[in-house]
Structure formats: structure tokens, C-alpha cells
Amino acid sequence: MAEPLVHDVLIVGGGGAGLRAAIAIAQQDAKLSVAMVSKVYPMRSHTVAAEGGAAAVIKPNDSLEDHIYDTISGSDWLADQDAVDLFVHEAPAEMIQLEHWGCPWSRDPDGSVAVRPFGGMKNERTWFAADKTGFHMLHSLFQTTLKYNNITRYDEHFATRLLVDDGRCCGCTAIELRTGQVRTVLGKSVIICTGGAGKVFPFTTNGAIKTGDGMAMAYHAGVGLKDMEFVQYHPTGLPGTGILITEASRGEGGILVNKHGDRYLRDYDLGEPLDVTDPKHPQNRTMELGPRDKLSQCFIYEMQKGNTIETRYGHTVSLDLRHLGEEKIDKKIPFVRELATNYAGVDPVHELIPVRPVLHYMMGGIDTDVEGATSIAGLFAAGECACVSLNGANRLGSNSLTELLVFGARAGKGAAQFALEHDQINIAALEAQAKDEQQRISRDYINKSGGTQRIVGIRNAMHETMETNAGIFREETSLKLACDTLSELGERFQDVALDDHTLSFNTELTAALELGYMLDVAQTLVHAALARCESRGSHQRTDYAHRDDEKFLKHSLAYFEPGSPSVPRIDYKPVTITKWPPAKRTYGADSGFKAKAEPEKTK
Amino acid sequence: MSKRYHPTQPWNWFLKRPAYVKFMVRELTAVAIGLYLIYLLRVLATVGNGEAAFVELAGAMTGTRARLLHVLALAAALFHSVTWFNLTPKAMPMYRGEQRLADPLVAFGMGYLPWIVVTILIFWGVCA
Amino acid sequence: MAEETTIQLDIFRYHPEKDEQPYFQSYDVPYKEDWVVLDAINWIKDNVDGSLSYRWSCRMGVCGSCGMMVNGEPKLTCAAFLKDYYPKAIRVEPLENFTVERDLVITMDDFMAKLESVKPYIVRDDVDDTSGGEYEQTPAQLAQYKQYSMCINCMLCYSACPVVGHDPEFVGPAALALGHRYNKDSRDQDTGERMEKMMEHEAVWGCTFVGECTEVCPKHVDPAGAIQQAKAAAAQYYFKKLIMPKGAGR
């Protein structure tokens, strides 16, 4: 086996959170060497596909308290309030820092950054770079990392296992795709920033790489995966492809109509619609600017009532942007026009865009505290793969891009500090584990003969059960079926066979490993969903239709059980409530400002 | 360390795309113009040798071959100028506030318009 | 059950461990009207031949992973629709002008080094000081460089550029456009280091303005335009430096 690659801090994942963490460490101490292991070149990380914007309080009409309240109520009170508090406080400085690093934020005429309205937010605070915010953020961060000579990238290195010695995480094994060699990458601390796992579902905005690798690796290392049952359906994805049509299209005034041309959201407690020509349209926290979980649920209700349009890709409603006019569309949401034209064959300036809810984001993930630390010493996590929890049962749009910066930086600083304080690692013990892992991959994949299961068969079956049984509305029987099906798929996966037994750039091997990760993630999701007998945020049970704060105002934790590898053990931990006691979650004109923080106003 | 496949660019790479052919022609027009300049210098040189030398040279220019060469030279110069003017807006973008002025407008203003004006002036100067 | 129509894909194959020379392999793929070439390739890998290697991710034209030659033209395979080729066969090859690792996967190391060589980041003394709020930048100032910031690093331009094919040292369209993007960003205060890099022989002066890079760019970055503007800026900088050696920066 090749020599281990030894650095001070190892970051797994090169998206927004990973890059931000790398910069934080590189800045903290120029003597610290940072290794960044990513299965793709950083510019390909899925942060690149985010469109609408990133939230931070910056304008005089806004307040930190409002952003905090919007986030907590948006989370249906499952967010940890200390996390939300510090997130909102640190967000503006992080966003200004990214601006300084070159992010081309869209501007107001006076040269200050512009903000737009977004779902579930009382005031406009979503910074944007036209409608390619994630793209610009990712490239700005990546290009900034090129300034620091203490960041070493290991591009196209596919991480397979965390190396934990004596209760402390000191590295990972990673397949160098070019050669197929398993490398040992060691660090005095490790940060996982591998993103979410949308590819567990068949219809998703997510790209190919979103397969939950880091979540699964942490899970197998013994860390709990928190709140896995909470997955977000974005209300407006293109039918068929699932390509994302940003919430910004509604922030700029776009409306949703059913097959009768009705703005159907008015029937679902989201306030009263204003006419699109009214200067006050769109109204914040109202109608189309309600929170994502509710909007996706409304679609299902409309479908049940027969008000949706049937297409060859399933039922849809329509997003109407025509009243915005060509100039506004080309200036504020040009990418939406491009995507609708290319992939739906409609020009939104003149035509309605067919849309339907599409799986988009995982609120749940690796259990961390507000410093990004997990239950394993030296192991940190940040970004979509982590669950602090900032987003609780439902995330507000434009909070996650900011989350990458705030918690990426925090995890970076935490990991740097840990590395400085824990200088020694046991290289021999770690190398022995790595050797073990190399042999496992060789035995179970590359050199395995026999095997009757094709990857695509297992993947399709997983997709089918997740879509049918663990979608927007769930209930006990179908969740149990999903649990059983996934157990069976776990067995079938042991029998997987590859066409490709070679080493150089073997993407069938990585597809198989990714399928394994996805099965792990899916299993935690359905078991946690089965155990949560209430409806809260994005987890809706038709058999338990109400929120139950008494029994379930707590985070679920899914732990890997070696004795029953397909059936996680579900446990719980309390939600941190500080100043905002749980209240009714309301949207519409005078929504959500009945329950306020107890002490003085923060701004 | 695995080996890789290293493709090489064929000698006739410029035939691969019409755009490449057009590019080569454009570049070669510079050669054509250069040659014509030498010829023009020769013409100018005869001016100092008296009217007889000039008349002899002018007579040589009326032949079919000479006319053909002149037509080709003119075509090359026109192609060169048109491609140059069309590319100018890319090298010198002009903005009014946030709006970038359309390429054809800039090409006209920075290239075609002065060209037409100068041509008119030359003809007027020659014919007057 | 209706007869399914198919379309043929002829795909470049090369395995460094097995092949001396590359070859083409033909596959018959179900023809679906709204499929893109990437969908067809994924179908092949899932159902017929798991050993086909290629890069892809977002499938919506923003990650830059899936660039390949489709019938001799550099394209994002997630944006090349089967219906534009049907019923003729489609030839898929790795991006031209690059070394091939395996099948449709090209070596990107040089490209990454070239991106890095133009110092593609804001250079400014107070860049890490957020106390003053955001740097002011008017919409007109943003418009000066916005277009050049849209590059997704898909490398189609490197395939289209005959200079890259001829001279592997040429820094190339995307990297030079990126350098220009930072030179035009009003917030940048680099005093000449980036300009020096852009002025090198293999940098802007390697470009002969063929212009095909701009033609194939899926994001309308216009790298050809960026490079010519950078040449003008470089010339200006060079003469300023001659006259005022210390004060030439920006």
C-alpha cells in the first residue's frame, strides 16, 4: 500500500462548506497544512447548482430577531435556537467576507448589495448573484483557496471509510480514481463536508454526486444521524428532469396556478393573494412566499382534488412569470428562462412553466453541535451533510448557502484548534485499518467473482420504495413496507456484481459504493420516519396529522447497529429552546409575530 | 502510474471546421496585403523616375493577369477589413451605464463609418 | 407494447491497462424525444456496459463536468438533445486537445494549473476585514466583468482552440478570461502581478483570435473578446511601465 498522506486537518468534500472551512484553517495558522479530499474537482460540487440566494440581515428595515424568528418558525420549532441565534448573528459578516473575496453579488443602484424576498422570510434579506448564486459562491470560494499555499487538494479521490483510532478520528481511506489505488489520508482532525443525499429519491434536483457518502461513513463510524426523516421537497421542479426552478422566481413575483388558472394556495391558510399588479405583491410570508414544506403539501392536496394537470411525467401545476416582463426576467432570473426553454420547451416570458414538487434538500444529517463537532473526538461536519440543527423540520430557502459559510468557518476553526491541541496520531494503527479497507474493496468489488445483482436494479427498487412510501405524505403501513424493502435491498447489495474489474478510473466501482451509502441513508430515513408519530414541517403523517410537542419536540438519532446492519437503532435528544417557546406556525398577512423573544430586542 | 492516450493535432487541422478555414484565409489576407504593398511601393518608386517610367508601368497594369491580381488583392483587403471591423467590438466593448452597446453598432461606428467617410474623401480628392 | 425506436451511439473507448490504441464501440440505445446524449450514455452504463467511464453531475449545464465531442463538436452532453441527431448515429469522443485517461475521461491537471496561474482572486490589503461593510460596486461596474465570471470550467473552449491543440503550453481561453474577469473587477487592487502573468508569451500573446472558443462556449462568456481586451490592457500596462516603472499598476 502506498505511503499515507499526512496533514494537520483533513477535509472530505470540496463544496461550499469544505472550501470555507479550508480557508478558515489556512487563515488561522499558515503552518497548518490542510488536505482537501473530494471525489470531484471542486467546481463540480453541487453547491454550484444552487440558484436563488443566500440570506443575511443587511438592510435597515430588517432585524436579526426577525431572521431568527423566521428560521425557527420555518423549522416548525425543531431547530436548536442557540444554533439559529448564532447563525443569524454571524451571517452578515460571513456574507460580507465572501463579497470581499469577489462574489459578484447583484447590486442596488447606490452600490450596496441587493436583496430579494424569499419564502418564509418576513423581510427581504436574500443576497443574490442573478439566479446563479451557488455557482458564483462556489467559484469565488474555490478561486480564493488558490491564494493559500497550505491547502493541498486531492481531487478525484473517493473517500470510503473514516479511520478512527482510540475514539478519535484521524483520517480516511480514499480511492485515487486515476489509478484505483486506495490512499490513506491522515489528519489530526477531520471535517466532513460531503453534502446531502437527494439521489436516494428518483425525482430530485440533486446531481449525480449527492449520494450521502460522508453521512454513511460517519454513521458506520458510530456517529448518530440526526433528524433523517426530514427531507425537503422544493415546490417548483421541472417535470421529468427534476431540474430546479428557483424560489427567486416567486420572490420576484411569480405565481402558482392550477389547471383552472386559480392561485390555489389561497385555500390553504397562506394568507390572501394580492393582485400581481399590486405594488405590494409579492407579500412576504404569504401565498407563493410561504415555506417550502407547506407549498409542496398543497400540491398534493390539489392533486387529490383533481386540480392538477396530467402530463406524461406525472401531475403538474404552473408557474406563471409572464407578468414580470422580459426585462425583469432577463435581469433577475435569466437562468430560469434558459432552463425552462432548454429543458421544458417553454419561454417563461410568454408561457407557463409546468412544475411539481421535487426532492431537494436534507434537513437531517451528521449530528453536530454549534461548533461543528460530532460525538467522535476530532471529527467535525458542516453543510448539508451535517445537522446542527439549524433547519429543524423544514429549511427556509436561502438559509443553506449562508449555512455553508457560517458553519464551514466554525467547523474549520474548531478542527484547526483541535489539531493544534492534539498533535500526535498513531500512524501505524491507522495504516492497519486502511490496509483492511483496501482488502475489503478488493475482495467485495474488484476481485469478486459471481454476484447476480446489477447496480441499476437495486437502485431502481430503492427509488421506487422511497418515492411511493417515504414521500411528502407518509403513514405506518407504507413506511414499514419501505423498511422491509430496504432491508431486502441491503441483502441484495451483498450480491452486487460489476462489469468493470479494472483499477483506472473505475466509475462502476464508485457507483456501487455510492449505492451502499444511499441504502444506509435511506434506511435511517425510513426508520426515523416510522418512529416519528406526528406531523411536523416536512414530515407529514396521514395517520398522525398533528404536531405533538409533548411527545416529539425532540431530534431523532439513527445509530448503526452492527448486529442488524439494515435496521438502525432510533434514539432521541432534546431540542434547545432558549427564547422562543413553541407556538402555532402561521403564514399570511399578520403571521408569526405573536410569539416573540422574552428579553430585549436584539437590534 | 497508468499510461494515457495522447492524441496529436493533424497537419491539416485547419480543414476540420469551416471556421478554421475562414481563419486561415483571414490570416493569409495579411500576406496578400503585404505583397500588394510591396507592389505599391514599386509603383511609387517609379514616380521619381519620370513620366515615361510611370506610363510604362501603367501600361503593364492593364493586362488580364494584372487585372486579375488586382481584383484578388481587393477581395483580400475587403475580407481582411470586414473581418477586422466585425471583431473590433469584441476587443473594444462600449458601455452606456450597465448596458453594453450592441456589437453591430460598435462595428459600424468604429469601423465601417470611418471607412466609408475616408473612402468618399479619397474619391472626392482624386476625382476633384 | 409499442415498438421502441432506437438510436445508435458510437463511443470512443480506451483503457490504459488493456488497450494500445483507442477504438469505437457501437451501442443501440432507446430513443426518447427529450433525452440528451448524457441520458443515453447513462442508460448504456446502467444496462449494457458498466465499464464505460465518463464524468457528469448536475445534468443542467452548470457544473461543467460532462463536456465531450459529439459528432466532432465540443458540447455539454447534458445539453445535446438526441432529437437533434436522430435518426443518424451519434459519435461521442473525449474532448479534443486533451490527453485521455480512459474512455471519455480527459486529464485536467494542466487546465487546473493554468486556471491557478492567472491569480484568480481579489488582491487587496483589507480583503479579510469585514468591519466596513461590503465594498461598493455599482451595477455599471458589475457589468464590466459579469460576463467573464460566468465560466463553468467545462473546457469546451480548449477543445475548439487550434492553438491549444498545437501548443499545450498556451494558457488558453477560460483561464485568460478568468484573469481578465479579475482585472476588470473594480474591487481588485492588484498592482501588476496578475498582469505580468497575463502578458507572458504563452498567455494572451499565444492567442491569434480564431474566435472558435467564443462560438462553442455554452455560457456566452466570450473568452475571445476577453483575451483581446486583455491584450490591449497588457500593451497599455507595458508602456506605462516603460514610462513610470514604479507606478504602472492598474
Coordinates of C-alpha atoms in Angstrom, one line a residue, chain A residues 27 40-46 48-49 51 58-59 93-94 96-113 127 129-130 132 135-136 139-140 142-144 146-148 153 155-156 178-179 199 204-210 241-244 312-313 331 335 338-339 342-343 454-456 459 499-508 511, chain C residues 15-18 32-36 39 44-66 78-81 83 101-102 105-109 111-112 115-116 120-124 126-139 141-142 145-146 149-155 178 181-182 185 187 218-220:
Chain A
Q27 CA -6.0 31.8 7.6
V40 CA -14.9 15.5 -8.0
Y41 CA -12.9 18.7 -8.8
P42 CA -14.3 21.4 -6.5
M43 CA -16.0 23.4 -9.3
R44 CA -18.3 20.4 -9.8
S45 CA -19.6 20.3 -6.2
H46 CA -23.3 20.5 -6.1
V48 CA -22.8 25.1 -8.0
A49 CA -26.4 24.3 -8.8
E51 CA -29.7 29.4 -7.7
I58 CA -28.1 43.7 5.9
K59 CA -30.8 46.3 5.2
A93 CA -20.1 39.2 8.4
E94 CA -19.6 35.9 6.6
I96 CA -19.5 40.5 3.6
Q97 CA -16.3 38.4 3.7
L98 CA -17.4 36.4 0.7
E99 CA -18.2 39.7 -1.1
H100 CA -14.7 40.8 -0.4
W101 CA -13.4 37.6 -1.8
G102 CA -15.0 38.5 -5.1
C103 CA -18.5 37.1 -5.2
P104 CA -20.4 39.2 -7.8
W105 CA -23.5 40.0 -5.8
S106 CA -26.2 41.8 -7.7
R107 CA -26.3 45.5 -6.6
D108 CA -28.6 48.3 -5.8
P109 CA -28.0 51.5 -7.8
D110 CA -26.1 53.0 -4.9
G111 CA -23.5 50.2 -5.0
S112 CA -24.7 48.3 -1.9
V113 CA -25.6 44.6 -2.2
W127 CA -28.5 38.3 -1.2
A129 CA -26.0 36.9 -7.8
A130 CA -28.6 37.0 -10.5
K132 CA -26.7 31.6 -10.1
F135 CA -22.3 28.9 -8.8
H136 CA -20.8 32.3 -8.0
H139 CA -16.3 29.7 -7.8
S140 CA -15.4 32.6 -5.5
F142 CA -12.6 27.9 -4.9
Q143 CA -10.6 30.7 -6.5
T144 CA -9.9 32.2 -3.1
L146 CA -5.9 29.2 -4.6
K147 CA -4.3 32.1 -2.6
Y148 CA -3.2 29.8 0.2
R153 CA -6.2 19.3 -2.9
D155 CA -9.1 15.9 -6.5
E156 CA -11.0 12.8 -7.7
R178 CA -6.9 7.8 -11.7
T179 CA -5.0 4.8 -10.6
K199 CA -30.2 10.7 -5.1
T204 CA -34.6 15.2 -7.3
T205 CA -33.0 18.5 -8.1
N206 CA -29.7 16.9 -7.0
G207 CA -26.8 16.0 -9.2
A208 CA -25.2 12.5 -9.6
I209 CA -22.7 13.1 -6.8
K210 CA -25.3 13.7 -4.0
T241 CA -35.8 16.0 -15.2
G242 CA -36.4 17.4 -11.8
I243 CA -34.3 20.5 -12.7
L244 CA -34.7 23.2 -10.1
R312 CA -46.5 12.2 -19.3
Y313 CA -44.2 13.0 -16.4
K331 CA -32.1 40.7 -15.4
F335 CA -31.1 31.2 -15.7
E338 CA -32.6 29.4 -20.1
L339 CA -33.6 26.2 -18.1
N342 CA -34.0 24.2 -22.9
Y343 CA -35.5 21.5 -20.7
R454 CA -26.8 -5.2 -11.2
I455 CA -26.4 -1.8 -9.6
V456 CA -29.3 -0.3 -11.6
R459 CA -31.1 1.4 -7.3
D499 CA -18.8 -5.4 -15.2
D500 CA -15.6 -3.5 -14.6
H501 CA -12.9 -5.2 -12.5
T502 CA -10.1 -2.8 -13.5
L503 CA -8.5 -0.1 -11.5
S504 CA -8.1 3.1 -13.6
F505 CA -11.0 5.4 -13.3
N506 CA -13.5 2.7 -12.4
T507 CA -16.7 4.6 -12.1
E508 CA -18.7 1.5 -11.8
A511 CA -21.3 3.8 -8.3
Chain C
H15 CA -8.4 1.6 -21.4
P16 CA -4.9 2.4 -20.2
E17 CA -4.5 -1.1 -18.7
K18 CA -5.7 -3.0 -21.8
K32 CA -36.6 9.2 -26.3
E33 CA -37.6 12.5 -27.6
D34 CA -36.5 14.6 -24.6
W35 CA -33.4 12.6 -23.8
V36 CA -30.0 14.2 -24.0
D39 CA -29.1 10.2 -20.7
I44 CA -25.6 2.3 -21.6
K45 CA -23.6 2.2 -18.4
D46 CA -26.6 1.1 -16.3
N47 CA -28.0 -1.6 -18.6
V48 CA -25.4 -2.7 -21.1
D49 CA -21.8 -1.9 -20.2
G50 CA -20.8 -0.8 -16.7
S51 CA -17.2 -0.3 -17.8
L52 CA -17.9 2.9 -19.7
S53 CA -16.2 5.7 -17.8
Y54 CA -17.1 9.4 -18.0
R55 CA -17.7 12.4 -15.9
W56 CA -21.1 14.0 -15.1
S57 CA -23.1 15.5 -12.3
C58 CA -25.6 18.3 -12.4
R59 CA -27.2 17.5 -15.7
M60 CA -28.4 21.1 -16.0
G61 CA -25.4 22.8 -17.6
V62 CA -23.8 24.5 -14.6
C63 CA -21.2 22.1 -13.2
G64 CA -19.1 21.8 -16.4
S65 CA -18.3 18.0 -15.9
C66 CA -19.9 16.4 -19.0
C78 CA -26.4 17.3 -20.8
A79 CA -27.4 19.9 -23.3
A80 CA -27.2 18.0 -26.5
F81 CA -30.6 16.6 -27.4
K83 CA -33.7 14.6 -31.3
E101 CA -7.2 8.9 -19.1
R102 CA -9.8 6.4 -20.0
V105 CA -12.3 11.0 -19.3
I106 CA -9.6 13.5 -20.1
T107 CA -6.7 14.7 -18.0
M108 CA -7.4 18.0 -16.4
D109 CA -4.2 18.7 -14.5
F111 CA -6.1 23.1 -17.1
M112 CA -6.3 23.4 -13.4
L115 CA -6.5 28.5 -14.0
E116 CA -4.3 28.9 -11.0
P120 CA -7.9 34.3 -10.0
Y121 CA -8.8 36.1 -6.7
I122 CA -9.3 39.5 -5.4
V123 CA -6.0 41.1 -4.4
R124 CA -6.4 43.8 -1.8
D126 CA -8.1 44.8 3.5
V127 CA -9.7 41.8 1.9
D128 CA -10.2 40.0 5.2
D129 CA -11.6 43.0 7.0
T130 CA -15.4 43.0 7.1
S131 CA -15.8 45.8 9.5
G132 CA -16.5 48.4 6.8
G133 CA -19.4 46.5 5.3
E134 CA -19.5 45.4 1.7
Y135 CA -17.2 47.1 -0.9
E136 CA -19.3 49.4 -3.1
Q137 CA -19.8 48.3 -6.6
T138 CA -22.4 49.9 -8.9
P139 CA -24.4 47.9 -11.4
Q141 CA -19.1 48.4 -12.5
L142 CA -20.5 44.9 -12.1
Y145 CA -16.8 41.9 -15.7
K146 CA -20.0 40.0 -15.1
S149 CA -17.4 35.5 -14.4
M150 CA -19.9 33.0 -15.9
C151 CA -17.3 30.4 -16.9
I152 CA -18.2 26.9 -15.7
N153 CA -14.7 25.5 -16.5
C154 CA -16.2 23.0 -18.9
M155 CA -13.2 23.2 -21.2
L178 CA -10.8 34.4 -15.7
R181 CA -12.5 39.0 -15.1
Y182 CA -10.4 39.9 -12.0
D185 CA -13.4 43.8 -11.2
R187 CA -12.8 45.8 -6.2
P218 CA -22.3 27.3 -23.6
K219 CA -22.4 30.2 -21.1
H220 CA -21.6 33.0 -23.6

